[in-house]
Coordinates of C-alpha atoms and ligand atoms in Angstrom, one line a residue:
X1 CA 92.9 70.4 116.3
X2 CA 92.8 73.3 118.8
X3 CA 95.9 75.0 117.3
X4 CA 94.3 74.6 113.9
X5 CA 91.4 76.8 114.9
X6 CA 93.8 79.5 116.1
X7 CA 95.7 79.3 112.8
X8 CA 92.4 79.8 111.0
X9 CA 91.5 82.7 113.3
X10 CA 94.9 84.3 112.7
X11 CA 94.2 84.1 108.9
X12 CA 90.8 85.8 109.3
X13 CA 92.1 88.5 111.6
X14 CA 94.9 89.2 109.1
X15 CA 92.2 90.3 106.6
X16 CA 90.6 92.7 109.1
X17 CA 91.7 96.2 110.3
X18 CA 95.4 96.7 110.2
X19 CA 95.9 92.9 109.9
X20 CA 97.4 90.2 112.1
X21 CA 100.9 89.3 110.9
X22 CA 102.6 86.1 111.7
X23 CA 105.9 86.2 113.6
X24 CA 108.7 83.6 113.8
X25 CA 108.3 83.4 117.6
X26 CA 104.6 82.7 117.3
X27 CA 103.8 85.2 120.1
X28 CA 100.6 86.1 118.3
X29 CA 99.2 82.6 119.1
X30 CA 100.0 83.0 122.8
X31 CA 97.9 86.2 122.7
X32 CA 95.1 84.5 120.8
X33 CA 95.0 81.6 123.3
X34 CA 94.8 84.0 126.2
X35 CA 91.9 85.9 124.6
X36 CA 89.8 83.2 122.9
X37 CA 88.7 79.7 123.8
X38 CA 88.8 77.4 120.8
X39 CA 84.9 77.6 120.7
X40 CA 85.1 81.4 120.8
X41 CA 87.7 81.4 118.0
X42 CA 85.4 79.3 115.9
X43 CA 82.4 81.5 116.6
X44 CA 84.3 84.7 115.9
X45 CA 85.2 83.6 112.4
X46 CA 81.5 83.1 111.6
X47 CA 80.5 86.7 112.6
X48 CA 80.3 89.6 110.3
X49 CA 82.0 93.0 110.7
X50 CA 78.4 94.4 110.2
X51 CA 76.1 94.4 113.2
X52 CA 73.5 91.5 113.0
X53 CA 70.6 90.5 115.2
X54 CA 70.9 87.4 117.3
X55 CA 68.1 85.6 115.3
X56 CA 69.8 86.2 112.0
X57 CA 73.1 84.8 113.3
X58 CA 71.3 81.8 115.0
X59 CA 69.5 81.0 111.8
X60 CA 72.7 81.3 109.7
X61 CA 74.6 79.0 112.0
X62 CA 71.7 76.7 112.7
X63 CA 72.2 77.2 116.5
X64 CA 69.8 77.6 119.4
X65 CA 69.4 81.3 120.0
X66 CA 69.6 81.2 123.8
X67 CA 72.8 79.3 123.9
X68 CA 74.2 81.5 121.2
X69 CA 73.2 84.6 123.1
X70 CA 75.1 83.4 126.1
X71 CA 78.2 82.7 124.1
X72 CA 78.1 86.0 122.3
X73 CA 77.5 88.0 125.5
X74 CA 80.5 86.3 127.1
X75 CA 82.6 87.3 124.1
X76 CA 81.4 90.8 124.2
X77 CA 82.3 90.9 128.0
X78 CA 85.8 89.8 127.0
X79 CA 86.1 92.6 124.4
X80 CA 86.3 90.1 121.4
X81 CA 83.2 91.4 119.7
X82 CA 80.8 94.4 120.1
X83 CA 77.2 94.5 121.2
X84 CA 75.3 97.3 119.5
X85 CA 72.0 98.5 121.0
X86 CA 69.5 99.1 118.2
X87 CA 65.7 99.7 118.3
X88 CA 65.3 98.0 121.7
X89 CA 67.4 94.9 120.7
X90 CA 71.0 94.0 120.7
X91 CA 73.1 93.4 117.5
X92 CA 76.4 91.6 117.5
X93 CA 79.4 92.3 115.3
X94 CA 83.0 91.1 115.0
X95 CA 85.8 93.7 115.3
X96 CA 89.4 93.6 114.0
X97 CA 92.3 92.8 116.3
X98 CA 93.5 96.4 115.9
X99 CA 91.8 98.8 116.2
X100 CA 89.3 96.7 118.1
X101 CA 90.1 93.6 120.2
X102 CA 93.4 95.0 121.5
X103 CA 91.9 98.3 122.6
X104 CA 88.9 96.3 124.1
X105 CA 91.5 94.6 126.3
X106 CA 93.3 97.7 127.5
X107 CA 92.3 96.9 131.1
X108 CA 94.0 93.6 130.8
X109 CA 97.2 95.3 129.7
X110 CA 97.0 97.2 132.9
X111 CA 96.2 94.3 135.2
X112 CA 98.0 91.3 133.7
X113 CA 101.8 91.8 133.2
X114 CA 102.1 88.5 131.2
X115 CA 99.5 89.8 128.7
X116 CA 101.2 93.3 128.6
X117 CA 104.6 91.7 127.9
X118 CA 103.2 89.6 125.1
X119 CA 101.5 92.6 123.5
X120 CA 104.8 94.5 123.7
X121 CA 106.7 91.6 122.1
X122 CA 104.0 91.4 119.3
X123 CA 104.2 95.1 118.6
X124 CA 108.0 94.8 118.2
X125 CA 108.0 91.6 116.1
X126 CA 105.1 92.3 113.7
X127 CA 102.1 94.3 114.6
X128 CA 103.8 97.7 115.0
X129 CA 105.3 97.4 111.5
X130 CA 102.0 96.5 109.7
X131 CA 100.2 99.2 111.7
X132 CA 102.5 101.7 110.2
X133 CA 102.0 100.6 106.6
X134 CA 99.7 102.7 104.4
X135 CA 96.8 103.1 104.6
X136 CA 97.5 103.8 108.3
X137 CA 94.8 103.2 110.8
X138 CA 95.4 106.6 112.2
X139 CA 95.9 110.0 110.6
X140 CA 97.0 113.3 112.1
X141 CA 94.3 116.0 112.4
X142 CA 95.7 119.4 113.2
X143 CA 94.5 121.1 116.4
X144 CA 92.2 123.9 115.3
X145 CA 94.1 126.6 116.9
X146 CA 97.0 125.8 114.5
X147 CA 94.9 126.5 111.4
X148 CA 94.5 130.0 110.1
X149 CA 90.9 130.1 109.0
X150 CA 91.6 131.9 105.7
X151 CA 90.4 129.0 103.7
X152 CA 87.6 126.5 104.3
X153 CA 88.5 123.5 106.6
X154 CA 86.9 120.2 105.5
X155 CA 84.8 118.7 108.3
X156 CA 87.1 115.6 108.4
X157 CA 90.1 117.9 109.0
X158 CA 88.4 119.8 111.8
X159 CA 88.8 118.0 115.1
X160 CA 86.4 120.1 117.1
X161 CA 83.8 119.8 114.5
X162 CA 84.2 116.0 114.4
X163 CA 83.7 115.9 118.2
X164 CA 80.6 118.2 118.1
X165 CA 78.9 115.8 115.6
X166 CA 79.1 112.8 117.9
X167 CA 76.2 111.6 120.0
X168 CA 78.0 109.4 122.5
X169 CA 81.6 110.1 123.6
X170 CA 83.9 108.3 126.0
X171 CA 87.5 108.8 127.2
X172 CA 89.8 105.9 128.1
X173 CA 93.4 105.5 129.2
X174 CA 95.9 105.5 126.3
X175 CA 96.6 101.8 125.7
X176 CA 100.2 102.4 124.6
X177 CA 101.2 104.6 127.5
X178 CA 99.5 102.2 129.9
X179 CA 101.4 99.3 128.3
X180 CA 104.7 101.1 128.6
X181 CA 104.2 101.6 132.3
X182 CA 103.0 98.1 133.1
X183 CA 105.2 96.1 130.7
X184 CA 108.4 98.2 130.7
X185 CA 108.1 100.2 134.0
X186 CA 108.7 103.4 132.0
X187 CA 106.5 106.5 131.8
X188 CA 106.8 109.3 129.3
X189 CA 105.1 111.5 131.9
X190 CA 102.4 112.6 129.4
X191 CA 98.7 112.6 130.3
X192 CA 97.2 109.1 130.1
X193 CA 93.4 109.6 130.0
X194 CA 93.4 111.0 126.5
X195 CA 91.9 108.4 124.1
X196 CA 88.6 109.6 122.9
X197 CA 86.1 107.2 121.3
X198 CA 82.7 107.8 119.7
X199 CA 79.5 105.9 119.4
X200 CA 80.1 102.1 119.0
X201 CA 83.7 102.3 120.3
X202 CA 82.6 104.5 123.2
X203 CA 79.8 102.0 124.1
X204 CA 82.4 99.2 124.0
X205 CA 84.8 101.1 126.3
X206 CA 82.1 101.9 128.8
X207 CA 80.6 98.4 128.8
X208 CA 84.1 97.0 129.5
X209 CA 84.5 99.5 132.3
X210 CA 87.5 100.9 130.5
X211 CA 86.3 104.4 130.1
X212 CA 83.8 107.0 131.2
X213 CA 81.2 109.0 129.3
X214 CA 82.1 112.6 128.6
X215 CA 80.4 115.6 126.9
X216 CA 81.6 117.1 123.7
X217 CA 83.0 120.1 125.7
X218 CA 84.9 117.8 128.0
X219 CA 86.4 116.0 124.9
X220 CA 87.5 119.4 123.5
X221 CA 89.1 120.2 126.9
X222 CA 91.0 116.9 126.8
X223 CA 92.2 117.7 123.3
X224 CA 93.4 121.1 124.5
X225 CA 95.2 119.5 127.5
X226 CA 96.8 116.9 125.1
X227 CA 97.9 119.6 122.7
X228 CA 99.5 121.6 125.6
X229 CA 101.4 118.4 126.6
X230 CA 102.7 118.0 123.0
X231 CA 100.7 115.0 122.0
X232 CA 99.8 114.5 118.3
X233 CA 96.1 114.2 117.7
X234 CA 95.5 111.1 115.5
X235 CA 92.0 110.3 114.3
X236 CA 91.0 106.8 113.3
X237 CA 91.5 107.0 109.5
X238 CA 88.0 107.3 108.1
X239 CA 85.8 110.2 107.0
X240 CA 83.7 109.7 110.1
X241 CA 86.3 108.6 112.7
X242 CA 85.2 106.5 115.6
X243 CA 88.0 107.8 117.8
X244 CA 90.9 110.2 118.3
X245 CA 94.1 109.1 120.0
X246 CA 96.5 111.6 121.3
X247 CA 99.9 110.0 120.7
X248 CA 103.5 110.6 121.6
X249 CA 106.7 109.3 119.9
X250 CA 107.7 107.6 123.2
X251 CA 104.8 105.2 123.5
X252 CA 102.7 105.0 120.4
X253 CA 103.7 102.1 118.1
X254 CA 102.2 103.7 115.0
X255 CA 103.9 107.1 115.6
X256 CA 107.2 105.4 116.3
X257 CA 107.1 103.5 113.0
X258 CA 106.0 106.6 111.1
X259 CA 108.9 108.5 112.5
X260 CA 111.3 105.8 111.5
X261 CA 110.3 106.2 107.9
X262 CA 112.6 108.5 105.9
X263 CA 109.6 110.3 104.5
X264 CA 106.7 110.2 107.0
X265 CA 104.8 112.8 105.0
X266 CA 104.4 110.2 102.2
X267 CA 102.8 107.5 104.4
X268 CA 100.2 109.5 106.4
X269 CA 97.1 111.1 105.2
X270 CA 97.5 114.8 106.0
X271 CA 96.4 117.8 104.0
X272 CA 98.7 120.3 105.8
X273 CA 102.3 121.2 106.2
X274 CA 104.2 123.7 108.4
X275 CA 105.8 126.9 107.0
X276 CA 108.2 129.3 108.7
X277 CA 108.0 133.0 108.3
X278 CA 111.8 133.7 108.3
X279 CA 111.3 137.3 109.3
X280 CA 109.6 136.3 112.5
X281 CA 111.8 133.4 113.6
X282 CA 114.0 134.3 116.6
X283 CA 115.9 131.0 116.5
X284 CA 114.7 129.8 120.0
X285 CA 114.5 126.1 118.8
X286 CA 111.4 125.4 120.9
X287 CA 109.7 123.9 117.8
X288 CA 112.5 121.4 117.4
X289 CA 111.7 119.6 120.6
X290 CA 108.0 119.9 120.0
X291 CA 108.0 118.1 116.6
X292 CA 107.6 114.3 117.0
X293 CA 108.8 113.7 113.4
X294 CA 112.1 115.6 113.7
X295 CA 110.9 117.6 110.7
X296 CA 112.4 120.9 111.8
X297 CA 116.1 121.9 111.8
X298 CA 117.9 125.2 112.1
X299 CA 119.7 126.5 109.0
X300 CA 123.0 128.3 108.9
X301 CA 121.3 131.6 109.7
X302 CA 119.7 130.1 112.8
X303 CA 116.2 130.1 111.2
X304 CA 113.9 127.1 111.6
X305 CA 113.5 125.1 108.4
X306 CA 110.8 122.5 107.7
X307 CA 111.6 119.3 105.9
X308 CA 108.5 118.7 103.9
X309 CA 109.2 115.0 103.5
X310 CA 109.0 114.6 107.3
X311 CA 106.2 117.1 108.2
X312 CA 102.9 115.3 108.8
X313 CA 101.0 118.6 109.3
X314 CA 100.0 117.9 112.9
X315 CA 100.2 121.6 113.9
X316 CA 102.0 121.0 117.3
X317 CA 104.9 123.2 116.4
X318 CA 102.6 126.1 115.5
X319 CA 101.0 126.4 118.9
X320 CA 104.4 126.4 120.6
X321 CA 106.0 129.2 118.7
X322 CA 105.6 132.4 120.8
X323 CA 107.1 134.5 118.0
X324 CA 104.3 133.6 115.7
X325 CA 106.7 132.4 113.0
X326 CA 105.0 129.1 112.2
X327 CA 101.8 128.4 110.5
X328 CA 100.0 125.5 108.8
X329 CA 99.5 125.7 105.0
X330 CA 97.0 123.7 103.0
X331 CA 98.5 121.4 100.4
X332 CA 97.6 122.1 96.8
X333 CA 94.3 120.6 95.7
X334 CA 96.0 117.9 93.6
X335 CA 97.8 116.6 96.7
X336 CA 94.9 116.7 99.1
X337 CA 93.2 113.5 100.2
X338 CA 89.9 112.6 101.6
X339 CA 89.9 109.7 104.2
X340 CA 88.1 106.5 103.3
X341 CA 84.5 106.0 104.2
X342 CA 85.2 103.2 106.7
X343 CA 88.3 102.6 108.7
X344 CA 90.7 100.0 107.2
Ligands
LIG1 S1 97.7 105.1 119.4 FE1 98.6 106.8 120.6 S2 97.0 107.5 122.0 FE2 96.2 105.6 121.0 S3 96.7 104.2 122.5 FE3 98.5 104.3 121.2 S4 99.8 106.0 122.0 FE4 97.9 106.0 123.0
LIG2 S1 109.7 128.1 117.8 FE1 109.3 129.7 116.3 S2 110.8 131.3 116.7 FE2 111.5 129.4 117.8 S3 112.9 128.4 116.3 FE3 110.8 127.6 116.0 S4 110.0 128.9 114.3 FE4 111.7 130.0 115.2
LIG3 S1 106.9 120.4 111.6 FE1 106.5 118.7 113.0 S2 105.2 119.5 114.6 FE2 105.1 120.9 112.9 S3 103.3 120.3 111.7 FE3 105.1 119.3 110.8 S4 105.2 117.3 111.9 FE4 103.8 118.6 113.1

């Protein structure tokens, strides 16, 4: 009977966020059983993805409010749901496995090698592949310095503007880089404290002691540091993103799967592409190393050339070209896309 509730939970999780695919090894059930008791699994399935007051949930479920509050608070402490402060009371809402429960358990990835190894196995066997299927949970947002401000930049394409509009900001360690160190004993050497979350996600990170509150200026400084280190800024894919990851091809499951696609530009939502001014290119090849999508190659004349099927418009190459030969161009209006209202 217990396993049955986890089967049902897996089905529900599969309809939320990036999904929760089944694997032949069944590793996903080992993860669920480490995270949820059978009672918590049952309760999770009855919760909405919209924040609801305790009394409403208690009435809906026909349960005693005090006992229910205790169960919900425990689940929030375990990073399985979110508590939302609202008008002097606390609302409760379910969150997807990714982006959500997995990130809420980043600290466990650091402290529990068994859990870290299971997450690695699950990323390899199923979760990584679905996370890289369109619509992606993340989308590249070019660093502002890469954009020539000769045309208007939509707010959702302006990382600094996104940060400035947020009321509550937190920074946490990058889950993927942390997992790599703890599960595989490997480090890409890139900065780790670079995952920036906003509002609800920021509250969750801080209540789980996984992050610290920062100001908008500190967030912008972190974005600059990440850019200098060659990390790709990837916002959660919605018009009002609840977070920005700074990813690298060594550690990030999503970026790795995007890079494996023969045409990464076709599966990410990006409104930009890189262009080379042939007259300025001195053939130094710095941009080749910088590009995580291997979108740049040298032509027979030793001039950099961008493969538009592979360029995701992240802008990293632009800020590394001392010769000023690279710039970002805006795609034609017919090819531009606006992110969805809410994250998938
Ligand atoms: S998605 Fe990227 S930045 Fe976010 S946790 Fe993974 S590697 Fe780190
Ligand atoms: S970094 Fe600039 S100058 Fe060097 S190869 Fe690339 S485009 Fe050319
Ligand atoms: S060429 Fe590579 S680094 Fe430059 S914008 Fe495109 S994907 Fe980013």
